[in-house]
Coordinates of C-alpha atoms in Angstrom, one line a residue:
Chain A
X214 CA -22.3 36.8 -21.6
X215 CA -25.5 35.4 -22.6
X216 CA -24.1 33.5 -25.1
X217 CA -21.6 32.2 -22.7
X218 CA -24.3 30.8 -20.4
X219 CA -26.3 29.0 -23.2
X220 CA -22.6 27.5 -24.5
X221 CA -22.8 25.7 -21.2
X222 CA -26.4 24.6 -21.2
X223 CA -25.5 23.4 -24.5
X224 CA -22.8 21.5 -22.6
X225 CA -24.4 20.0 -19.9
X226 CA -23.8 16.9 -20.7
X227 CA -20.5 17.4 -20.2
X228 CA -21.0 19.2 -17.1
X229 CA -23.1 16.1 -15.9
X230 CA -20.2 13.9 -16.9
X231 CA -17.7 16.0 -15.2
X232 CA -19.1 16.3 -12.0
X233 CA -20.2 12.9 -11.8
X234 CA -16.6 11.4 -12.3
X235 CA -15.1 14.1 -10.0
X236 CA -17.7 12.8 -7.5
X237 CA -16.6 9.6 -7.7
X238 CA -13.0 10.3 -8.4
X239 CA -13.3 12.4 -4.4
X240 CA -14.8 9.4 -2.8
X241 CA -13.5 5.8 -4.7
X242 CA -9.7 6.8 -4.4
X243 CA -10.2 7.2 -0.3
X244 CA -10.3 4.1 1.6
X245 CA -13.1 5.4 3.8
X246 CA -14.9 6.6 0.9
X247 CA -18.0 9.4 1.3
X248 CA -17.0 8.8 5.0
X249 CA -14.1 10.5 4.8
X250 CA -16.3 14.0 3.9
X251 CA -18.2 13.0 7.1
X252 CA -15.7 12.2 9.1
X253 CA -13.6 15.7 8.4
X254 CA -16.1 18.1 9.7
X255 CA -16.8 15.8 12.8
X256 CA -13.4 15.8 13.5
X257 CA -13.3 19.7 14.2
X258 CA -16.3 19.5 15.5
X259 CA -14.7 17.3 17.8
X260 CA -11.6 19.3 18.2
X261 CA -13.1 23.1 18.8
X262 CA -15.3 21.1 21.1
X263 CA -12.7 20.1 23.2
X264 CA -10.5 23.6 22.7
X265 CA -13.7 26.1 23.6
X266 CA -15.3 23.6 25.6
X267 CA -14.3 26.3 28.8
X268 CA -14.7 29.7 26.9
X269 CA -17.7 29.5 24.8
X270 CA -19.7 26.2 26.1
X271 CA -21.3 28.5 28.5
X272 CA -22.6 30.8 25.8
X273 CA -24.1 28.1 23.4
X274 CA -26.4 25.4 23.9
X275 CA -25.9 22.5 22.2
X276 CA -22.2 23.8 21.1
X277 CA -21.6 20.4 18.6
X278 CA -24.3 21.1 16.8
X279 CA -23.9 24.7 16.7
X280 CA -20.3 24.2 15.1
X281 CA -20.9 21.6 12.9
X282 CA -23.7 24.3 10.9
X283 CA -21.2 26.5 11.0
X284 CA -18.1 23.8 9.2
X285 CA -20.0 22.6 7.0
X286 CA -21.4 25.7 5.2
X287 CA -17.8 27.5 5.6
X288 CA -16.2 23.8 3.8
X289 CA -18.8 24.5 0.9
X290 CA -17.2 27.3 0.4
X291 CA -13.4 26.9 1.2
X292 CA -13.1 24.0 -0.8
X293 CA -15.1 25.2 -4.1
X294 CA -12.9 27.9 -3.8
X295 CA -9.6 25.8 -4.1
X296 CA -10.6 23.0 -6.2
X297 CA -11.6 25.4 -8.6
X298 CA -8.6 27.4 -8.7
X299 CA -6.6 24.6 -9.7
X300 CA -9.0 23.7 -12.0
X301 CA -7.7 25.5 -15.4
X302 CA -4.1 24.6 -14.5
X303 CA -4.7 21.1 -13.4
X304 CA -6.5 19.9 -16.8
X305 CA -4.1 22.2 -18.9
X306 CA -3.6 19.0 -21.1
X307 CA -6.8 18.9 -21.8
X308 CA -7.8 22.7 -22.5
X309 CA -4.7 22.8 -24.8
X310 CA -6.3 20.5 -26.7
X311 CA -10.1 20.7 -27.7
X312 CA -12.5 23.2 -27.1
X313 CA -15.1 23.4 -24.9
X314 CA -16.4 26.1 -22.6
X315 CA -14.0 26.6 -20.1
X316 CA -16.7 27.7 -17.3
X317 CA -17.3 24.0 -16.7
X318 CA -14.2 22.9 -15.2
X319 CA -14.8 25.6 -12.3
X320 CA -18.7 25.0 -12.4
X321 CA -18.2 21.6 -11.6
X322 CA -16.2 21.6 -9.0
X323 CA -18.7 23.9 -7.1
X324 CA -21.4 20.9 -8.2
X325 CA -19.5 18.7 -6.4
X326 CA -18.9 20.5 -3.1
X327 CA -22.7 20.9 -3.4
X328 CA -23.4 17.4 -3.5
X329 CA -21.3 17.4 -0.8
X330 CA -22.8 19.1 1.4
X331 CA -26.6 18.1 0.7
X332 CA -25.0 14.6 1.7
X333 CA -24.1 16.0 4.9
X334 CA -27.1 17.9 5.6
X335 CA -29.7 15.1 6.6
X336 CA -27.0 14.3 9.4
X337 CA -27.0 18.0 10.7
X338 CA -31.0 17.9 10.7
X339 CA -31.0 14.6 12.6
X340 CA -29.1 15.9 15.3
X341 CA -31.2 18.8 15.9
X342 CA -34.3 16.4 15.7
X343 CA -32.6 14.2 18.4
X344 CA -32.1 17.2 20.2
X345 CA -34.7 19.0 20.0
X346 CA -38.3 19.0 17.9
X347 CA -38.1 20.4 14.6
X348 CA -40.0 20.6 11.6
X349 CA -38.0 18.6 8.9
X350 CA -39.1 19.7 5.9
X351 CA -39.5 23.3 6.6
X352 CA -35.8 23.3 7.7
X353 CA -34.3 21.5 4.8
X354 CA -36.1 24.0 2.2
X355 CA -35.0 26.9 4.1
X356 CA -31.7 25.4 3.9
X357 CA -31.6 24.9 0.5
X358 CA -32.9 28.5 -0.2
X359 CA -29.7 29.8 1.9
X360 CA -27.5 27.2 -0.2
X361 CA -28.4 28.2 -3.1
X362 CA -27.3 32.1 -2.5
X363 CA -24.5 30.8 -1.3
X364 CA -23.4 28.8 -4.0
X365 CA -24.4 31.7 -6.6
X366 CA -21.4 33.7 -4.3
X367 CA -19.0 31.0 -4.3
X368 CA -19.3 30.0 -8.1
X369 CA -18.6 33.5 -8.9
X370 CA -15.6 34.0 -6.3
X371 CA -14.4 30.6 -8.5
X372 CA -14.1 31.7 -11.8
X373 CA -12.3 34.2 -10.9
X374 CA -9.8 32.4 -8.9
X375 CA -10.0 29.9 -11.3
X376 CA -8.9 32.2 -14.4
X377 CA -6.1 34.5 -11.7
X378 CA -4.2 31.4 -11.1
X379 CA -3.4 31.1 -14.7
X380 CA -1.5 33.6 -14.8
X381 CA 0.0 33.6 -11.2
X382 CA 0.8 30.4 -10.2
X383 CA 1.2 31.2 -6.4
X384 CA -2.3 32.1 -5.9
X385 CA -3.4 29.2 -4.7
X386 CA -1.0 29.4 -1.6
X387 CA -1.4 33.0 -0.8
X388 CA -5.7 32.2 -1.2
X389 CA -5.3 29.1 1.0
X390 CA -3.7 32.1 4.0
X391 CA -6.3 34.3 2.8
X392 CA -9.3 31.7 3.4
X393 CA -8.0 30.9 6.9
X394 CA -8.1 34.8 7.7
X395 CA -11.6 34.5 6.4
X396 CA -12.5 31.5 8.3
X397 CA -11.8 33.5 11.6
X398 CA -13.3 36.1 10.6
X399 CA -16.9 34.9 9.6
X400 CA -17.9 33.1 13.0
X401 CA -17.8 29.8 12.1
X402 CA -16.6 28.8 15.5
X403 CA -18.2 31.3 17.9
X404 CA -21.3 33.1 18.2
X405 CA -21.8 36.1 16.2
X406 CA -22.9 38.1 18.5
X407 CA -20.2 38.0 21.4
X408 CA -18.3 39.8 19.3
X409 CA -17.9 44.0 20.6
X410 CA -20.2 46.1 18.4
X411 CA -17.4 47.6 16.4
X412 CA -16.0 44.6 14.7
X413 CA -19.5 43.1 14.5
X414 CA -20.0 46.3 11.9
X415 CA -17.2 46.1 10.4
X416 CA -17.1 41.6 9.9
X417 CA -21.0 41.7 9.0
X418 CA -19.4 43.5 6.0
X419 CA -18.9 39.8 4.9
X420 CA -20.9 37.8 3.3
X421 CA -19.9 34.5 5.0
X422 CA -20.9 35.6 8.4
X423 CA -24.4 36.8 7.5
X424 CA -24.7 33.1 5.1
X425 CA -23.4 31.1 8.6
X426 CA -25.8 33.2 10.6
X427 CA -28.5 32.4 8.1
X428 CA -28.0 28.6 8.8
X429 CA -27.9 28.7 11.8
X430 CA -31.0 30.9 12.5
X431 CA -32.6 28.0 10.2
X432 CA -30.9 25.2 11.8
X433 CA -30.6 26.2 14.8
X434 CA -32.5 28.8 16.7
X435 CA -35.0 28.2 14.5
X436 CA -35.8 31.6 13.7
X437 CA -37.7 33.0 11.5
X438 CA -35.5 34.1 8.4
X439 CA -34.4 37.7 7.7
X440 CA -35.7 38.7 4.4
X441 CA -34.0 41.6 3.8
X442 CA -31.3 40.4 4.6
X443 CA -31.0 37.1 2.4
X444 CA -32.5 39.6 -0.4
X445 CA -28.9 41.4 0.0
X446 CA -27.6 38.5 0.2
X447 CA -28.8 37.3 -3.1
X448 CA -28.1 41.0 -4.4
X449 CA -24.5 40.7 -3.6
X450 CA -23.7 36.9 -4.7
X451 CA -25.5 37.8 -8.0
X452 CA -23.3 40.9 -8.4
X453 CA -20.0 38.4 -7.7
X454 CA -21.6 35.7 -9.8
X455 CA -21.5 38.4 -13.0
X456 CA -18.6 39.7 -12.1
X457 CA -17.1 36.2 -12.2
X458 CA -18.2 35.5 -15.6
X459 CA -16.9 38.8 -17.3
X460 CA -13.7 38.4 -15.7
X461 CA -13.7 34.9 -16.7
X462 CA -15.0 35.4 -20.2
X463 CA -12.1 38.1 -20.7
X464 CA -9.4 35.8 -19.4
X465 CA -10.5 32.5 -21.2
X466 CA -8.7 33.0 -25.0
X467 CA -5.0 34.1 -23.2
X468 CA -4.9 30.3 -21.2
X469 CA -3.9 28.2 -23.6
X470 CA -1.0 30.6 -24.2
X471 CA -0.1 30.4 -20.3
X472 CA -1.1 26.5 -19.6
Chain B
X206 CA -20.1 25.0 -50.1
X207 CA -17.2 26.5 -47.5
X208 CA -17.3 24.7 -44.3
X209 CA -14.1 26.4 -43.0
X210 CA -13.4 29.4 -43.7
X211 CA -9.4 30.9 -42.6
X212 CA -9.2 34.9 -43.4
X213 CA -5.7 36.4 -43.1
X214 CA -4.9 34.6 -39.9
X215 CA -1.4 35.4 -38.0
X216 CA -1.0 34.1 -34.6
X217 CA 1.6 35.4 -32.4
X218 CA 3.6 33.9 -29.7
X219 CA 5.1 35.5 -26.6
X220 CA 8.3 33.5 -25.4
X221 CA 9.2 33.7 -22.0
X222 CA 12.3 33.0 -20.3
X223 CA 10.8 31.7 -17.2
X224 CA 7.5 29.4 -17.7
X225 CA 4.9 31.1 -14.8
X226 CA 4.0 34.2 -13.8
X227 CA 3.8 35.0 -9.7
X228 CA 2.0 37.2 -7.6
X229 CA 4.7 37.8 -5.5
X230 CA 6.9 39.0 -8.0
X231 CA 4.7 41.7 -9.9
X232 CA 3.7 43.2 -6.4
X233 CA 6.7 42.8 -5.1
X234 CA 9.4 43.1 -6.9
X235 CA 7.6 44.8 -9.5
X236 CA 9.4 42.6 -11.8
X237 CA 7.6 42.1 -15.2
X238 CA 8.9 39.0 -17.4
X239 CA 11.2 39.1 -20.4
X240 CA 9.7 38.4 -23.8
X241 CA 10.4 38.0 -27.2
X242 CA 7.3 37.8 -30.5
X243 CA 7.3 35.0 -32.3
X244 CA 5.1 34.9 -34.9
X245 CA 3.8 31.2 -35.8
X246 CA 1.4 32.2 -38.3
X247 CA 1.5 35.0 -41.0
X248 CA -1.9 36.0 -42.9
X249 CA -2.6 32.6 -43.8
X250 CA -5.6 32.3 -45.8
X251 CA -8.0 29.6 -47.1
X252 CA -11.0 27.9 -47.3
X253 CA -11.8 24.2 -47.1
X254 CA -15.1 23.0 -49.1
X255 CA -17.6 20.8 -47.8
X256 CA -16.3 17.1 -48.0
X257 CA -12.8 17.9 -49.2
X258 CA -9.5 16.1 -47.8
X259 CA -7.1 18.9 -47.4
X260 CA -3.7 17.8 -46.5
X261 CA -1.0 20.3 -45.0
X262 CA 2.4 19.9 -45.0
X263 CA 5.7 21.4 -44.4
X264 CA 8.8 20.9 -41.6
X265 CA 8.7 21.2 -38.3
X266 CA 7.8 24.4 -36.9
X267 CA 6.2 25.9 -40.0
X268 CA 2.6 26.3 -38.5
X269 CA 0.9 23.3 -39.1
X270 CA -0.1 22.2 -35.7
X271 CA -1.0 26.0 -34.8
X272 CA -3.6 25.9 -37.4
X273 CA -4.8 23.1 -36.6
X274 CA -6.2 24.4 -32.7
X275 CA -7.2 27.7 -34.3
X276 CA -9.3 25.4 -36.6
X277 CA -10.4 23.2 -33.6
X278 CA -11.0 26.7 -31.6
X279 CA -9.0 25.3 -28.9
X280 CA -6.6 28.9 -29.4
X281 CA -7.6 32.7 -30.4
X282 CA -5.8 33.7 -33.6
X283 CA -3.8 37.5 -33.1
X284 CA -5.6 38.9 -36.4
X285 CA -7.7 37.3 -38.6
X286 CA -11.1 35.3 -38.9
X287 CA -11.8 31.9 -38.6
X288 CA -15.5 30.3 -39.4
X289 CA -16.1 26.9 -38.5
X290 CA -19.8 25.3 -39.6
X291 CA -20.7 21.8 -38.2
X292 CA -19.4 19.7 -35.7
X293 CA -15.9 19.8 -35.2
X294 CA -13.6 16.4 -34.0
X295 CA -10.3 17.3 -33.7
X296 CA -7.0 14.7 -32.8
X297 CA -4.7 17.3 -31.9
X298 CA -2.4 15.4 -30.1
X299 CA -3.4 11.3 -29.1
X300 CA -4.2 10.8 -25.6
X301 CA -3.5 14.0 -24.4
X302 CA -6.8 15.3 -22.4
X303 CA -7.8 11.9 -21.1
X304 CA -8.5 12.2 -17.2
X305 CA -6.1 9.5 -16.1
X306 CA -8.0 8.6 -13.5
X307 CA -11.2 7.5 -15.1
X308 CA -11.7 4.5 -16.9
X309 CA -11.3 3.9 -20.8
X310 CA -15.5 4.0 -20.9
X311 CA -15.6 6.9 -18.4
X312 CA -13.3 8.6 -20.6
X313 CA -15.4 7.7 -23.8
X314 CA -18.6 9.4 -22.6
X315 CA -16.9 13.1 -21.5
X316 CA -14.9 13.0 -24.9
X317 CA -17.9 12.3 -27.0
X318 CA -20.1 14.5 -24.9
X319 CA -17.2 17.8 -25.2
X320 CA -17.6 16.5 -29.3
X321 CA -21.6 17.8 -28.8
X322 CA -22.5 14.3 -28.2
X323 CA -25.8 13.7 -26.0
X324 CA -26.1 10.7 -23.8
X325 CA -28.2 8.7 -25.6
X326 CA -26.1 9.0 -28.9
X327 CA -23.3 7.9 -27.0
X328 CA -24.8 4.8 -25.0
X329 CA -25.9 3.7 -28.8
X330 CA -22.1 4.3 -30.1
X331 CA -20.0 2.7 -27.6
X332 CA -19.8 -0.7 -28.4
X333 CA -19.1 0.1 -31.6
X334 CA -15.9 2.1 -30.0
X335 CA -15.1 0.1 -27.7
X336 CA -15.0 -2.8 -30.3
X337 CA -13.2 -0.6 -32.7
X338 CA -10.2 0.3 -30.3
X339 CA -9.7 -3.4 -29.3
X340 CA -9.6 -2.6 -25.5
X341 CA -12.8 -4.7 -24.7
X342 CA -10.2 -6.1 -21.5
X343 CA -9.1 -3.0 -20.1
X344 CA -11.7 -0.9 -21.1
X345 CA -13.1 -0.5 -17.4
X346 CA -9.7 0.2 -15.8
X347 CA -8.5 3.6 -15.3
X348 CA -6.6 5.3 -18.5
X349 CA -3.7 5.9 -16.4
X350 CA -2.7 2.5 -16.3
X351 CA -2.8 2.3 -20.6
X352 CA 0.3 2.2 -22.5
X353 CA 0.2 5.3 -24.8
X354 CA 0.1 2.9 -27.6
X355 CA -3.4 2.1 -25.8
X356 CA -4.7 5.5 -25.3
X357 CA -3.8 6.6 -28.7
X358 CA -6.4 3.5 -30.3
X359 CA -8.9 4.8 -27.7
X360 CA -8.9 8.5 -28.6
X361 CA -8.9 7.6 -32.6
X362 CA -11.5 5.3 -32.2
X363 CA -13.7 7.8 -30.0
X364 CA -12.9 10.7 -32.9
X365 CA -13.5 8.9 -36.1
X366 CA -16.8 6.9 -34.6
X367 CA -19.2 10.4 -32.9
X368 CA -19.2 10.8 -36.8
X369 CA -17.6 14.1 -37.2
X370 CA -18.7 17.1 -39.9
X371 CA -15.3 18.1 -40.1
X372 CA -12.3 15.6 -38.8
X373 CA -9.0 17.6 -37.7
X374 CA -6.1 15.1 -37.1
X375 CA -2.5 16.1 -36.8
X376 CA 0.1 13.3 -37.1
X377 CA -1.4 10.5 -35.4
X378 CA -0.9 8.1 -37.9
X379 CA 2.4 7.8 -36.7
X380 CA 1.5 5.6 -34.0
X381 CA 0.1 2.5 -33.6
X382 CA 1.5 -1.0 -35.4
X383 CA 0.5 -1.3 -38.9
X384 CA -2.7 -3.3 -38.7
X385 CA -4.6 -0.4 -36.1
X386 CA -3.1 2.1 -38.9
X387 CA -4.7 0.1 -41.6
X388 CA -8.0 0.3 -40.0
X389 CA -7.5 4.1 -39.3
X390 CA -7.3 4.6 -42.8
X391 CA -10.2 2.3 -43.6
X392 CA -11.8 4.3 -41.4
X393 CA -11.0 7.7 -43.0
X394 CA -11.9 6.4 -46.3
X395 CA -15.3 5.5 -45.3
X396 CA -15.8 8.8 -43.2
X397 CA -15.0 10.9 -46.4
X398 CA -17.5 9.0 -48.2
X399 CA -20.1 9.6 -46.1
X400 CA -19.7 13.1 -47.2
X401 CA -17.2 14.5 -43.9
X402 CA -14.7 17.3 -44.3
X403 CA -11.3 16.0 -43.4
X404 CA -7.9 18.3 -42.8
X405 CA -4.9 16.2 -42.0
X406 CA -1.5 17.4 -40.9
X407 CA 1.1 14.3 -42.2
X408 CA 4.2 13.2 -43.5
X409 CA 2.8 9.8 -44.5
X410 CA 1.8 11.2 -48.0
X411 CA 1.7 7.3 -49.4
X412 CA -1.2 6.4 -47.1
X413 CA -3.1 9.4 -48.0
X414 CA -2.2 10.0 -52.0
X415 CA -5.9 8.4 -53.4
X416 CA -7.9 10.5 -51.2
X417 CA -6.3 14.0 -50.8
X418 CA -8.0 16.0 -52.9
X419 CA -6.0 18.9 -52.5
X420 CA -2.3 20.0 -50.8
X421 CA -1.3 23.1 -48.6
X422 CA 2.4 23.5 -47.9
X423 CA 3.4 25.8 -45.6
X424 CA 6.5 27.3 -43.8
X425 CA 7.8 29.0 -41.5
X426 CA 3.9 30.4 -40.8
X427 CA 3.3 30.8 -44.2
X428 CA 1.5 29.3 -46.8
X429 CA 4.0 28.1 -49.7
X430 CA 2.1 27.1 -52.5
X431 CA -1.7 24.9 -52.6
X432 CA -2.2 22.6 -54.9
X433 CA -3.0 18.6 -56.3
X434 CA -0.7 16.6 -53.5
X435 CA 1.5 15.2 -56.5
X436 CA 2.2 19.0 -57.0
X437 CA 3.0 20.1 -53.7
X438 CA 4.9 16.9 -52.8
X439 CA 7.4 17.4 -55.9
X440 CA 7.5 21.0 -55.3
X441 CA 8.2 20.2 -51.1
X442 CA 10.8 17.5 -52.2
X443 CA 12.4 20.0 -54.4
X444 CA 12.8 22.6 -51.7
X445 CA 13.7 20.7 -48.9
X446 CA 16.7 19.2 -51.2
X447 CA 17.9 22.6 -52.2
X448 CA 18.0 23.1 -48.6
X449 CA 20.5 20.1 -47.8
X450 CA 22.4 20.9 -50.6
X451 CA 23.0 24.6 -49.5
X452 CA 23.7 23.2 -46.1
X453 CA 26.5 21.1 -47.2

């Protein structure tokens, strides 16, 4: 495994490369361009505005704001997720013929939806600034602390969709119905905490709420961050992150024979 | 010295009747797909020295291109060993792995860089690339809109300029007109001189007869017989006219 992750330092170059072009691929081909990445989560923001506006307005301050935290991180996530798993199959062509370390077609596309969402971030911050007084700085490195665990989760969660949809092709649909369970099931919309204690027990079993809570107690409330927490956090997406790798690393010889 | 080193290699193919595997039907249905073995290569074995041409020959289907990606590592031989030392370019198939929506220079940088290339080596190459594929017009449009003729002459010129250890190039002389196949050739000439390990699947034997310094034939996954090309080629010719004969 170690040898694995040195391969793709060795390759980073070709990571840079990769992500760079899939960057500009994501925004050139659009007429609206990096717009268009802006644009999406504004529009739900815009829509579960309008659809909660009676039922949860009430409850939450500020509810634009408060949504938009919580769509953007969950995007990060969804959409690493499914650009990597057609990552393999989609460049088959190219994995059939010349080696390079697999890893980096799935790394990259987690890159990108990185980039992403740090270009999306200084709008989040300037509306809680207009709103309200915050400290800038202090919120942006939190935020990048909480990223950061959240992207060592979702790159692991990647390989390994990445490598299963080799081998089944329909994974992609039945993970696009599983993500949409997940999205209503890690309060990206609502407030954690209206939910009856039972299912709060058994949803804060998932990572996703406890990453959305984390940005929003950042963003936010402006809390003070949970410690232990975001240390089990990190434990967790670390443990996913290895598991990704192994899985991916014991998968990796049989695609060309599947591509 | 051995630069590449093939042990008892055998590479086995599972054939399926229906292309993809799904979910749905292993949980569901508990169906599990039909397969037969084919077996592409059988203990193949040998070693290529350091700044040899090694030309492999043989009919379709005998192996040649299979040996070829478990030499450029791009598949895991079923038994055997296979060591590899330097840097490996490998034309496996022309064209094929371009993203087709990046440009011809876009394009130029990820392939050199997968070949081990850093940035800086490449910024210094590329003109020379660029001038050697003649695509200085179109060079900045996307690779999708090339005619394969086009993506062929970028994909040579990218492999035979990151100056290669070892060169791995299966049939892609074929394409091209005559004068871009001239200048491959030139081009392989003056790479072996520099002191570069070449192994070339062809059936253009003519264009390669002063510089092969030794022959592999093989069929049906196995190796035949190795020898001078004049050898081999008499011995191939031979066979392969037995064959027709018979057939008649």
């Amino acid at each position: 495994m170690i040898k694995a992750i040195k391969e793709i330092y060795d390759y980073r170059d070709t990571l840079y490369f990769l992500t760079q072009k899939n960057l500009t691929a994501k925004y050139k081909r659009s007429v609206l361009g990096f717009f268009w990445s802006l644009l999406n989560p504004l529009l739900l923001m815009l829509v579960y505005t309008l659809v909660f506006s009676n039922i949860l307005i009430r409850q939450v301050e500020d509810f634009p704001i408060f949504l938009f935290i919580g769509i953007t991180a969950w995007r990060a996530f969804q959409s690493s997720i499914m650009t990597s798993s057609n990552s393999i199959v989609g460049n088959g062509n190219l994995v059939k013929k010349i080696y390079f370390p697999r890893m980096i077609l799935p790394i990259s596309m987690v890159l990108v939806e990185i980039v992403n969402y740090l270009l999306t971030l200084p709008i989040v911050i300037a509306m809680i600034i207009i709103s309200d007084t915050a400290d800038f700085s202090r919120t942006f490195f939190l935020c990048l602390i909480i990223l950061l665990i959240e992207m060592i989760f979702t790159m692991g969660l990647s390989l390994i969709t990445a490598a299963l949809t080799v081998f089944f092709r329909d994974l992609q649909h039945i993970l696009s119905i599983l993500l949409l369970v997940w999205f209503y099931m890690s309060g990206v919309i609502y407030p954690f905490e209206i939910l009856p204690e039972k299912v709060k027990l058994f949803l804060s079993l998932n990572p996703m709420v406890h990453f959305i809570l984390a940005f929003r107690d950042v963003m936010f409330y402006e809390n003070p961050l949970n410690l232990q927490i975001l240390l089990i956090l990190f434990g967790v997406s670390l443990f996913v992150l290895i598991l990704g790798i192994k899985v991916f690393i014991n998968l990796q010889d049989k695609f060309t024979h599947e591509l | 010295m051995e630069v590449i080193k093939i042990n008892d290699v055998s590479m086995k193919y599972i054939l399926r009747k229906n292309k993809y595997d799904y979910l749905k039907d292993r949980i569901l249905l508990k169906k599990t797909h039909e397969a037969e073995e084919f077996w592409a290569l059988k203990n193949v074995s040998f070693t290529v020295k350091k700044g040899e041409f090694l030309a492999i020959i043989g009919r379709n289907g005998s192996g040649k291109s299979t040996l070829l990606s478990i030499i450029s590592n791009v598949i895991k031989p079923t038994n055997g060993s296979v060591e590899v030392d330097g840097h490996i370019s490998s034309l496996l198939e022309l064209g094929a792995g371009f993203f087709p929506d990046f440009t011809g220079r876009e394009n130029i940088y990820f392939y050199a860089s997968i070949h081990g290339r850093k940035k800086k080596e490449i910024d210094k190459k590329i003109d020379e690339i660029i001038e050697f594929s003649e695509l200085q017009d179109f060079i900045d449009y996307p690779v999708r809109t090339y005619s394969s003729g086009m993506s062929s002459r970028l994909a040579f010129s990218i492999a035979i300029n990151i100056e290669p250890d070892i060169l791995i190039v299966d049939e892609v002389l074929a394409v091209g007109d005559a004068a871009f196949k001239k200048k491959c050739i030139e081009r392989i000439y003056s790479i072996r001189e520099s002191g570069a390990t070449i192994v070339m699947v062809t059936h253009s034997l003519e264009m390669i007869k002063d510089i092969t310094d030794r022959a592999i034939w093989m069929d049906k996954g196995r190796i035949m017989q190795t020898g001078s090309l004049k050898e081999i080629e008499t011995m191939y010719r031979e066979y392969m006219q037995s064959k027709k004969k018979r057939r008649v």
